[in-house]
Short mmCIF file of C-alpha atoms and ligand atoms in Angstrom, two decimals:
data_model
loop_
_atom_site.label_atom_id
_atom_site.label_comp_id
_atom_site.label_asym_id
_atom_site.label_seq_id
_atom_site.Cartn_x
_atom_site.Cartn_y
_atom_site.Cartn_z
CA MET A 8 90.12 41.00 72.30
CA SER A 9 90.29 40.31 68.58
CA GLY A 10 93.11 37.99 67.66
CA ARG A 11 91.85 35.34 70.07
CA SER A 12 88.22 35.17 68.87
CA TRP A 13 87.47 32.91 65.93
CA LEU A 14 84.72 31.12 64.12
CA ILE A 15 86.18 27.92 62.67
CA ARG A 16 83.58 27.23 60.04
CA GLY A 17 82.32 24.12 58.31
CA GLY A 18 84.92 21.51 59.33
CA THR A 19 84.40 17.84 60.19
CA LEU A 20 84.45 17.95 63.99
CA LEU A 21 86.33 15.40 66.11
CA PRO A 22 85.72 16.91 69.56
CA MET A 23 86.98 13.92 71.64
CA ASP A 24 84.19 14.75 74.06
CA PRO A 25 81.22 12.38 74.39
CA ALA A 26 78.83 15.28 74.96
CA ALA A 27 79.81 17.18 71.81
CA PRO A 28 78.36 16.60 68.34
CA GLU A 29 80.48 15.04 65.58
CA GLY A 30 80.02 15.57 61.85
CA VAL A 31 80.22 18.88 60.02
CA GLY A 32 79.93 21.94 62.23
CA ASP A 33 81.50 25.09 63.61
CA VAL A 34 83.65 25.95 66.60
CA LEU A 35 83.35 29.37 68.21
CA VAL A 36 86.36 30.70 70.13
CA GLN A 37 86.01 33.79 72.30
CA ASP A 38 88.95 35.45 74.04
CA GLY A 39 91.04 32.28 73.84
CA ARG A 40 88.42 29.86 75.11
CA ILE A 41 86.04 27.54 73.28
CA ALA A 42 82.57 29.09 73.46
CA ALA A 43 80.49 26.72 71.32
CA VAL A 44 80.90 23.48 69.36
CA GLY A 45 78.56 22.32 66.59
CA ALA A 46 75.87 24.88 65.90
CA VAL A 47 77.05 28.39 66.66
CA PRO A 48 74.53 31.11 67.57
CA ALA A 49 74.94 34.69 66.35
CA LEU A 50 78.51 35.72 65.61
CA PRO A 51 79.86 38.18 68.22
CA PRO A 52 81.50 41.30 66.77
CA GLY A 53 85.26 41.16 66.32
CA THR A 54 85.25 37.43 65.53
CA GLN A 55 87.52 36.39 62.67
CA VAL A 56 86.53 33.50 60.43
CA LEU A 57 88.72 30.49 59.63
CA ASP A 58 87.23 28.41 56.84
CA ALA A 59 87.64 24.69 57.62
CA GLU A 60 85.49 23.20 54.89
CA GLY A 61 86.85 19.82 53.81
CA CYS A 62 89.15 19.74 56.86
CA VAL A 63 89.11 17.92 60.21
CA VAL A 64 88.90 20.10 63.33
CA MET A 65 90.08 18.48 66.54
CA PRO A 66 91.78 19.27 69.85
CA GLY A 67 95.51 19.95 69.76
CA LEU A 68 97.68 16.88 70.41
CA VAL A 69 99.12 16.58 73.91
CA GLN A 70 102.44 14.77 74.42
CA GLY A 71 103.20 13.23 77.79
CA HIS A 72 106.97 12.85 77.42
CA VAL A 73 109.41 15.06 75.48
CA HIS A 74 113.01 16.35 75.90
CA LEU A 75 113.24 19.65 74.03
CA CYS A 76 116.81 20.14 75.30
CA GLN A 77 117.93 17.14 73.20
CA THR A 78 116.71 18.43 69.84
CA LEU A 79 120.19 19.46 68.65
CA CYS A 80 121.40 15.87 69.23
CA ARG A 81 119.13 14.55 66.50
CA GLY A 82 120.89 11.95 64.38
CA GLN A 83 123.94 11.78 66.63
CA ALA A 84 123.03 8.82 68.82
CA ASP A 85 121.67 6.14 66.53
CA ASP A 86 121.69 2.37 66.96
CA LEU A 87 122.61 2.17 70.66
CA PRO A 88 120.78 0.60 73.63
CA LEU A 89 119.53 2.92 76.40
CA LEU A 90 122.45 2.98 78.83
CA GLU A 91 125.14 3.16 76.10
CA TRP A 92 123.06 5.85 74.40
CA LEU A 93 123.05 7.88 77.61
CA ARG A 94 126.72 7.32 78.51
CA ARG A 95 128.31 7.81 75.09
CA ARG A 96 126.10 10.44 73.51
CA VAL A 97 123.24 12.04 75.41
CA TRP A 98 124.93 12.81 78.74
CA PRO A 99 128.04 14.34 77.08
CA TYR A 100 125.72 16.33 74.78
CA GLU A 101 123.57 17.61 77.66
CA ALA A 102 126.63 18.51 79.73
CA ALA A 103 127.92 20.63 76.82
CA LEU A 104 124.74 22.70 76.48
CA CYS A 105 124.75 26.41 77.38
CA GLU A 106 121.90 28.91 77.67
CA ARG A 107 122.09 29.87 74.02
CA SER A 108 122.20 26.31 72.69
CA ILE A 109 119.41 25.03 74.93
CA ALA A 110 117.21 27.91 73.77
CA ALA A 111 118.00 27.04 70.13
CA ALA A 112 117.12 23.39 70.85
CA ALA A 113 113.82 24.40 72.45
CA ARG A 114 112.86 26.72 69.59
CA LEU A 115 113.63 24.08 66.96
CA GLY A 116 111.66 21.47 68.91
CA CYS A 117 108.67 23.76 69.44
CA ALA A 118 108.65 24.64 65.74
CA GLU A 119 108.54 20.96 64.83
CA LEU A 120 105.88 20.19 67.45
CA LEU A 121 103.57 23.05 66.48
CA LEU A 122 103.85 22.39 62.74
CA SER A 123 102.77 18.78 63.32
CA GLY A 124 99.85 19.58 65.60
CA THR A 125 101.20 19.26 69.15
CA THR A 126 99.90 22.09 71.34
CA ALA A 127 100.95 20.90 74.83
CA ILE A 128 103.86 18.87 76.20
CA LEU A 129 105.30 17.45 79.37
CA ASP A 130 109.02 18.14 79.02
CA MET A 131 112.08 16.97 80.92
CA GLY A 132 115.02 19.35 80.65
CA THR A 133 118.63 18.70 81.54
CA VAL A 134 120.32 19.46 84.88
CA HIS A 135 121.12 23.13 84.10
CA HIS A 136 119.87 26.11 82.04
CA GLN A 137 116.19 25.42 82.76
CA ASP A 138 115.32 29.13 82.86
CA ALA A 139 116.62 29.59 79.31
CA LEU A 140 114.64 26.58 78.10
CA SER A 141 111.41 27.65 79.83
CA ALA A 142 111.69 31.21 78.51
CA ALA A 143 112.22 29.95 74.96
CA VAL A 144 109.15 27.70 75.19
CA ALA A 145 107.03 30.47 76.71
CA ALA A 146 107.91 32.79 73.83
CA THR A 147 106.58 30.33 71.22
CA GLY A 148 103.04 30.36 72.61
CA MET A 149 102.96 26.60 73.30
CA ARG A 150 101.46 25.08 76.43
CA ALA A 151 103.99 23.14 78.51
CA VAL A 152 104.58 21.47 81.83
CA LEU A 153 108.34 21.41 82.28
CA GLY A 154 111.10 20.82 84.77
CA LYS A 155 114.83 20.42 85.07
CA ALA A 156 116.27 16.89 85.21
CA MET A 157 117.44 15.90 88.71
CA MET A 158 120.60 13.74 88.96
CA ASP A 159 122.09 13.49 92.47
CA PHE A 160 123.33 9.89 92.37
CA GLY A 161 125.56 7.80 90.17
CA GLU A 162 128.47 5.49 90.76
CA ASP A 163 128.71 5.45 86.98
CA PRO A 164 132.00 7.19 86.09
CA THR A 165 130.62 8.08 82.67
CA ILE A 166 128.24 10.69 84.11
CA PRO A 167 129.95 13.99 83.17
CA PRO A 168 130.81 16.30 86.10
CA GLY A 169 128.50 18.93 84.57
CA LEU A 170 125.48 16.70 85.23
CA ARG A 171 126.34 15.75 88.82
CA GLU A 172 124.64 17.71 91.56
CA THR A 173 124.15 17.35 95.29
CA THR A 174 120.76 16.41 96.69
CA ALA A 175 120.40 19.78 98.39
CA ALA A 176 121.39 21.77 95.29
CA SER A 177 119.02 19.76 93.09
CA LEU A 178 116.07 20.31 95.43
CA THR A 179 116.84 23.99 96.04
CA GLU A 180 117.13 24.77 92.33
CA SER A 181 114.00 22.78 91.47
CA ASP A 182 112.01 24.58 94.18
CA ALA A 183 113.15 27.97 92.85
CA LEU A 184 112.27 26.97 89.28
CA ALA A 185 108.84 25.75 90.40
CA ARG A 186 108.19 29.13 92.03
CA ARG A 187 109.25 31.00 88.89
CA TRP A 188 107.54 28.92 86.22
CA HIS A 189 104.48 27.20 87.70
CA GLY A 190 101.62 29.30 86.31
CA ALA A 191 103.88 31.57 84.23
CA ALA A 192 103.09 32.88 80.72
CA GLU A 193 99.41 33.55 81.49
CA GLY A 194 99.14 30.07 82.97
CA ARG A 195 100.45 28.32 79.85
CA LEU A 196 103.52 27.03 81.68
CA ARG A 197 103.54 24.73 84.70
CA TYR A 198 106.27 22.95 86.58
CA ALA A 199 107.04 19.25 87.00
CA TYR A 200 109.82 17.97 89.26
CA ALA A 201 111.83 15.63 87.07
CA PRO A 202 114.11 13.09 88.78
CA ARG A 203 115.67 11.55 85.68
CA PHE A 204 115.26 7.89 86.62
CA ALA A 205 115.73 5.74 89.70
CA LEU A 206 119.37 5.02 88.83
CA SER A 207 120.35 8.72 88.77
CA CYS A 208 118.67 9.68 92.06
CA THR A 209 119.17 9.09 95.77
CA GLU A 210 116.31 7.69 97.80
CA THR A 211 116.32 10.94 99.78
CA LEU A 212 115.77 13.01 96.65
CA LEU A 213 112.96 10.79 95.35
CA ARG A 214 111.22 10.84 98.73
CA GLU A 215 111.61 14.62 99.12
CA VAL A 216 110.27 15.29 95.63
CA ALA A 217 107.29 13.01 96.19
CA GLU A 218 106.49 14.80 99.45
CA ARG A 219 106.69 18.25 97.83
CA VAL A 220 104.42 17.23 94.96
CA GLU A 221 101.90 15.62 97.29
CA ALA A 222 101.88 18.61 99.65
CA SER A 223 101.32 21.12 96.82
CA GLY A 224 97.79 19.80 96.16
CA PRO A 225 96.07 18.93 92.86
CA ALA A 226 96.97 22.22 91.15
CA GLY A 227 100.62 22.23 92.25
CA PRO A 228 103.70 21.00 90.35
CA ARG A 229 103.72 17.42 89.04
CA LEU A 230 106.31 14.63 89.09
CA HIS A 231 107.78 13.32 85.85
CA THR A 232 110.30 10.47 85.62
CA HIS A 233 111.37 7.52 83.47
CA ALA A 234 110.53 4.01 84.67
CA ALA A 235 110.99 0.40 83.55
CA GLU A 236 112.17 1.39 80.10
CA GLN A 237 114.76 -1.26 79.33
CA ARG A 238 115.89 -4.62 80.74
CA GLU A 239 119.42 -3.69 81.77
CA GLU A 240 118.07 -0.63 83.60
CA VAL A 241 115.39 -2.71 85.34
CA ASP A 242 118.06 -5.23 86.44
CA LEU A 243 120.26 -2.48 87.87
CA VAL A 244 117.28 -0.99 89.74
CA ARG A 245 116.57 -4.42 91.23
CA VAL A 246 120.17 -4.77 92.41
CA ARG A 247 120.28 -1.30 93.97
CA PHE A 248 116.77 -1.09 95.45
CA GLY A 249 116.04 -4.79 95.99
CA ALA A 250 112.76 -4.43 94.13
CA ASP A 251 111.25 -3.96 90.69
CA ASN A 252 111.24 -0.39 89.37
CA ILE A 253 107.59 0.49 90.04
CA THR A 254 107.74 -1.11 93.51
CA ALA A 255 110.94 0.79 94.33
CA LEU A 256 109.41 4.10 93.26
CA SER A 257 106.12 3.42 95.04
CA ARG A 258 107.91 2.65 98.33
CA LEU A 259 109.49 6.10 98.13
CA GLY A 260 106.14 7.76 97.45
CA VAL A 261 106.66 8.21 93.70
CA ALA A 262 103.12 7.13 92.80
CA GLY A 263 99.76 8.80 92.50
CA PRO A 264 97.60 10.92 90.23
CA LYS A 265 100.24 13.67 89.91
CA VAL A 266 102.96 11.27 88.76
CA VAL A 267 103.81 10.58 85.11
CA LEU A 268 105.98 7.53 84.39
CA ALA A 269 107.57 7.56 80.95
CA HIS A 270 107.80 4.20 79.12
CA CYS A 271 106.80 1.35 81.51
CA VAL A 272 107.84 -1.19 78.87
CA HIS A 273 108.93 -3.89 81.33
CA VAL A 274 106.04 -4.05 83.78
CA ASP A 275 104.63 -7.45 84.66
CA GLU A 276 101.12 -8.06 85.97
CA ALA A 277 102.07 -7.19 89.56
CA GLN A 278 103.82 -3.95 88.50
CA ARG A 279 100.85 -2.96 86.36
CA ALA A 280 98.48 -3.57 89.25
CA LEU A 281 100.67 -1.35 91.42
CA ILE A 282 100.56 1.49 88.87
CA ALA A 283 96.78 1.14 88.66
CA ALA A 284 96.36 1.11 92.45
CA GLY A 285 98.45 4.26 92.84
CA GLY A 286 96.83 6.16 89.99
CA SER A 287 100.05 7.22 88.21
CA HIS A 288 99.90 8.04 84.51
CA VAL A 289 102.01 6.27 81.88
CA ALA A 290 103.59 8.10 78.92
CA HIS A 291 103.94 5.63 76.08
CA CYS A 292 106.72 6.40 73.57
CA PRO A 293 106.49 3.76 70.83
CA SER A 294 109.13 5.12 68.40
CA SER A 295 111.68 5.58 71.16
CA ASN A 296 111.01 2.12 72.59
CA LEU A 297 111.53 0.59 69.15
CA LYS A 298 114.59 2.60 68.13
CA LEU A 299 116.46 1.94 71.39
CA GLY A 300 115.40 -1.69 71.15
CA SER A 301 113.74 -1.40 74.57
CA GLY A 302 110.68 -3.51 73.76
CA LEU A 303 106.91 -3.28 73.34
CA ALA A 304 104.94 -1.72 76.19
CA PRO A 305 101.82 -3.64 77.32
CA ILE A 306 99.55 -0.64 76.71
CA CYS A 307 96.26 -2.51 76.24
CA GLU A 308 96.80 -4.42 79.48
CA MET A 309 97.40 -1.14 81.30
CA LEU A 310 94.32 0.49 79.76
CA ASP A 311 92.25 -2.54 80.81
CA LEU A 312 93.27 -1.83 84.41
CA GLY A 313 92.11 1.78 84.09
CA ILE A 314 95.61 3.26 83.93
CA ASN A 315 95.64 6.58 82.07
CA VAL A 316 98.06 6.47 79.13
CA ALA A 317 99.46 9.42 77.18
CA LEU A 318 101.69 9.37 74.10
CA GLY A 319 105.10 10.98 73.72
CA ALA A 320 107.82 11.32 71.09
CA ASP A 321 110.57 11.35 73.77
CA GLY A 322 113.69 13.08 72.37
CA ALA A 323 115.18 13.77 68.95
CA PRO A 324 118.22 11.49 69.59
CA CYS A 325 116.02 8.42 70.19
CA ASN A 326 113.20 8.90 67.69
CA ASN A 327 114.42 11.04 65.59
CA ASN A 328 111.22 12.94 65.10
CA LEU A 329 108.84 14.77 67.45
CA ASP A 330 105.74 14.35 65.25
CA ALA A 331 102.84 13.14 67.43
CA MET A 332 101.03 11.81 64.37
CA LEU A 333 103.74 9.17 63.96
CA GLU A 334 103.39 8.10 67.60
CA LEU A 335 99.62 7.96 67.21
CA ARG A 336 99.76 5.61 64.24
CA LEU A 337 102.54 3.50 65.72
CA SER A 338 100.82 3.14 69.10
CA ALA A 339 97.78 1.58 67.44
CA LEU A 340 99.75 -0.63 65.03
CA LEU A 341 102.10 -2.01 67.68
CA GLN A 342 99.27 -3.18 69.91
CA LYS A 343 97.64 -4.86 66.91
CA GLY A 344 100.94 -6.59 66.19
CA ARG A 345 101.00 -7.85 69.77
CA LEU A 346 97.34 -8.72 70.30
CA GLY A 347 95.48 -8.75 66.98
CA PRO A 348 93.75 -6.23 64.70
CA GLN A 349 91.03 -5.28 67.15
CA ALA A 350 93.50 -4.02 69.75
CA LEU A 351 93.63 -0.24 70.30
CA PRO A 352 91.13 0.97 67.68
CA ALA A 353 91.71 4.39 66.09
CA ARG A 354 89.35 6.28 68.39
CA ARG A 355 90.95 4.79 71.50
CA ALA A 356 94.43 5.68 70.22
CA LEU A 357 93.31 9.23 69.52
CA GLN A 358 92.03 9.49 73.09
CA LEU A 359 95.55 8.76 74.36
CA ALA A 360 96.95 11.61 72.26
CA THR A 361 94.33 14.14 73.39
CA VAL A 362 92.30 13.61 76.57
CA GLY A 363 94.80 11.05 77.92
CA GLY A 364 97.63 13.51 77.50
CA ALA A 365 95.65 16.30 79.11
CA ARG A 366 94.91 14.10 82.13
CA ALA A 367 98.56 13.15 82.50
CA LEU A 368 99.58 16.82 82.43
CA GLY A 369 96.88 17.71 84.96
CA LEU A 370 95.19 19.89 82.34
CA SER A 371 91.83 18.16 81.79
CA ASP A 372 90.05 21.40 82.63
CA GLU A 373 92.15 23.32 80.12
CA THR A 374 92.81 21.25 77.02
CA GLY A 375 92.50 17.87 75.26
CA ALA A 376 88.98 18.22 73.84
CA LEU A 377 86.70 20.61 71.98
CA ARG A 378 84.36 21.51 74.83
CA PRO A 379 82.92 24.90 75.75
CA GLY A 380 84.94 26.42 78.57
CA LEU A 381 88.24 24.77 77.67
CA ARG A 382 91.16 26.73 76.25
CA ALA A 383 91.11 26.95 72.47
CA ASP A 384 93.96 24.53 71.68
CA ILE A 385 92.79 23.37 68.26
CA VAL A 386 94.28 21.83 65.13
CA ILE A 387 92.83 21.86 61.63
CA LEU A 388 94.00 19.01 59.39
CA ASP A 389 93.60 19.08 55.62
CA PRO A 390 93.02 15.61 54.15
CA ARG A 391 92.72 16.75 50.54
CA ALA A 392 95.74 14.74 49.39
CA PRO A 393 96.30 11.45 47.53
CA HIS A 394 97.45 9.63 50.69
CA ALA A 395 94.33 10.54 52.66
CA LEU A 396 91.24 10.48 50.44
CA PRO A 397 88.71 8.99 50.48
CA PHE A 398 87.83 8.54 54.12
CA ALA A 399 84.74 7.28 55.91
CA ASP A 400 85.62 7.66 59.59
CA PRO A 401 87.57 10.78 60.64
CA CYS A 402 89.24 8.89 63.55
CA SER A 403 90.60 6.30 61.13
CA LEU A 404 91.69 9.11 58.80
CA VAL A 405 93.63 10.93 61.50
CA VAL A 406 95.27 7.87 63.08
CA TYR A 407 96.07 5.70 60.06
CA ALA A 408 96.36 8.00 57.03
CA LEU A 409 97.22 11.57 57.95
CA ARG A 410 100.72 12.84 58.78
CA GLY A 411 102.09 15.79 60.67
CA GLY A 412 102.52 17.64 57.38
CA ASP A 413 98.74 17.58 56.91
CA VAL A 414 98.27 19.96 59.84
CA ARG A 415 97.11 23.22 58.24
CA ASP A 416 96.39 25.52 61.20
CA VAL A 417 97.08 25.41 64.94
CA LEU A 418 95.66 27.52 67.74
CA VAL A 419 96.88 27.58 71.33
CA ASP A 420 94.90 29.65 73.82
CA GLY A 421 93.03 31.02 70.81
CA ARG A 422 96.21 32.38 69.23
CA LEU A 423 96.86 31.29 65.67
CA LEU A 424 100.40 29.87 65.85
CA VAL A 425 100.37 27.94 62.56
CA ARG A 426 98.56 29.24 59.48
CA ASP A 427 98.64 27.40 56.15
CA ARG A 428 101.43 25.09 57.36
CA ALA A 429 103.72 27.94 58.43
CA LEU A 430 104.55 29.36 61.86
CA THR A 431 103.07 32.82 62.46
CA GLU A 432 104.59 35.99 63.95
CA GLN A 433 103.04 35.07 67.30
CA THR A 434 105.51 32.19 67.75
CA GLY A 435 108.61 34.34 67.30
CA LEU A 436 109.72 31.61 64.86
CA VAL A 437 108.48 33.11 61.63
CA ASP A 438 111.97 33.48 60.14
CA ARG A 439 112.52 29.86 59.14
CA GLU A 440 116.01 30.38 57.72
CA ALA A 441 117.22 32.11 60.88
CA LEU A 442 115.70 29.38 63.07
CA LEU A 443 117.43 26.61 61.13
CA ALA A 444 120.75 28.45 60.83
CA GLU A 445 120.95 29.13 64.58
CA ALA A 446 120.01 25.51 65.38
CA GLY A 447 122.68 24.22 62.98
CA GLU A 448 125.37 26.50 64.35
CA GLN A 449 124.55 25.70 67.99
CA ALA A 450 124.40 21.95 67.24
CA ARG A 451 127.92 22.12 65.77
CA ARG A 452 129.28 24.01 68.79
CA VAL A 453 127.69 21.63 71.30
CA ALA A 454 128.98 18.56 69.45
CA LEU A 455 132.50 20.05 69.45
CA ARG A 456 132.38 20.80 73.17
CA ALA A 457 130.92 17.36 73.91
CA ASP A 458 133.42 15.63 71.63
CA ILE A 459 130.74 13.36 70.16
ZN1 ZN B 12 112.83 10.33 77.93
#
C-alpha cells in the first residue's frame, strides 16, 4: 500500500487534539490513516518520507459551506445585496449550467480549495446536474459532503424556469442522489439534502427532508440549508411563516445534530437559544456576509451557548475567493471588532476551521485533527517567508500571518494531492493550463446563455 504511507518528519505539530503532543515531532501515516503523532516508533517498510522541518503540520481545513457550482460566476455578481444578487446574477447563472460547465466549475473550485489547504467541504449544488458535480469532485481526491439544491416554491417571477421543480420531483431526485453518492468514492463522498432556504421551499418539502434525515440515523445523509442570512430575507420569512427563520425551520423539524445552518447572521438571543437547544451546527461565512452587506454574525455568543460553529467561504460570486485561510483570519478579526481583542483567540478560531468543521460534516471520527485512527487529511504550511517570520505561537502564525499560498503539501486519505504548491497527478488537475482554459471557456458560454 505504498503511496498512502508516509512519515512526515520534523515539523511543528498543531494536532488540534488535546491528547496529542505539540511542538516539533513526526506524523506516521499508514494506508491512508494516521498511525502515530509525536514520537514515531520504527518505520514500517514501504513508508515514504516527507521532510517538514521548519514547517507547520496540521489537520486539513474543513469548510462547512461552499457552492462549487458557482465558481464560474466569480466576479460577475459584485456589489449587490443577497436577494438582488440571487435574482439578477446567481439564479440565471445556475439555470444556464450544463453537465460540462458544472464539472469545470467543480474542478476549478477543488483546485483552489486544495491549493489553499481545504481537504473537506460541505457543498450545496444547484437544482440540476448533481451527478456531474459529484463525479468531478470525487475524481479530485477531496473529501466532500454534497447535495443538490432543492427549490420547490417561489412566487418570485425572477426564479428561472430551469430552477423550478415540483416537491415530488425534488424529493425523488434527492433520494436517488443520496443512494448513489452517500458513501461513494471509498467513503470520501457523503450526501446532504440541501433545501436552498426557507423562501425557496414548501413546508411539505422541508418537513419531508427533515424526516428522511432523522430516520436515516447518525451515519445517514445530513441536512444543509441557508438561514437568517440577511434582513430582507428574514422579514420575508416572517411574513410567509409567521415566525423568525430559526423558529420556522425548527417547527418543521429542520433542527438537530445532523443539520447545518449557513450564516445565522440575524439571530437574536431567543433564536440562538433555539439553535443551541436543537443542536444544529452553524456555518459562519465572514467574507460572504461582509461582501453582500448582510451583517456580522454573533459567533462568540453562539459559541458561549455551546453551538458548534464551522467556517465556510460560501461561493465565488459572493466572496470572491474560496481560501479558508482568509475566512480563518477574518472570523477572528471580526469578533474582535465587535467585542474586543480577547474575543475569538487564534486557537479557538482554528478549532472552528478544523474540528468544528468536521463535527458539522458529521466526520469527527474521520478528519479534523491529527489523531491516530483518523484519516490522514493533513496540510503542511511553510512559514519561511517575510510575511510570516518570526513566530512564537504556531496558532497565531496560522490564523493571523499565513495565507493560502503558504500551503506546501496536502494529503487527503493519505494521498498526496498537493506537493510543493502544485496539484499532483492524483487530482486529475495536474495540467494547470488545460484546467484554466476549460474553466474560462465554460464561464464564457454560461454567461452568454444566462445573458448576464
Ligand atoms: Zn451559500
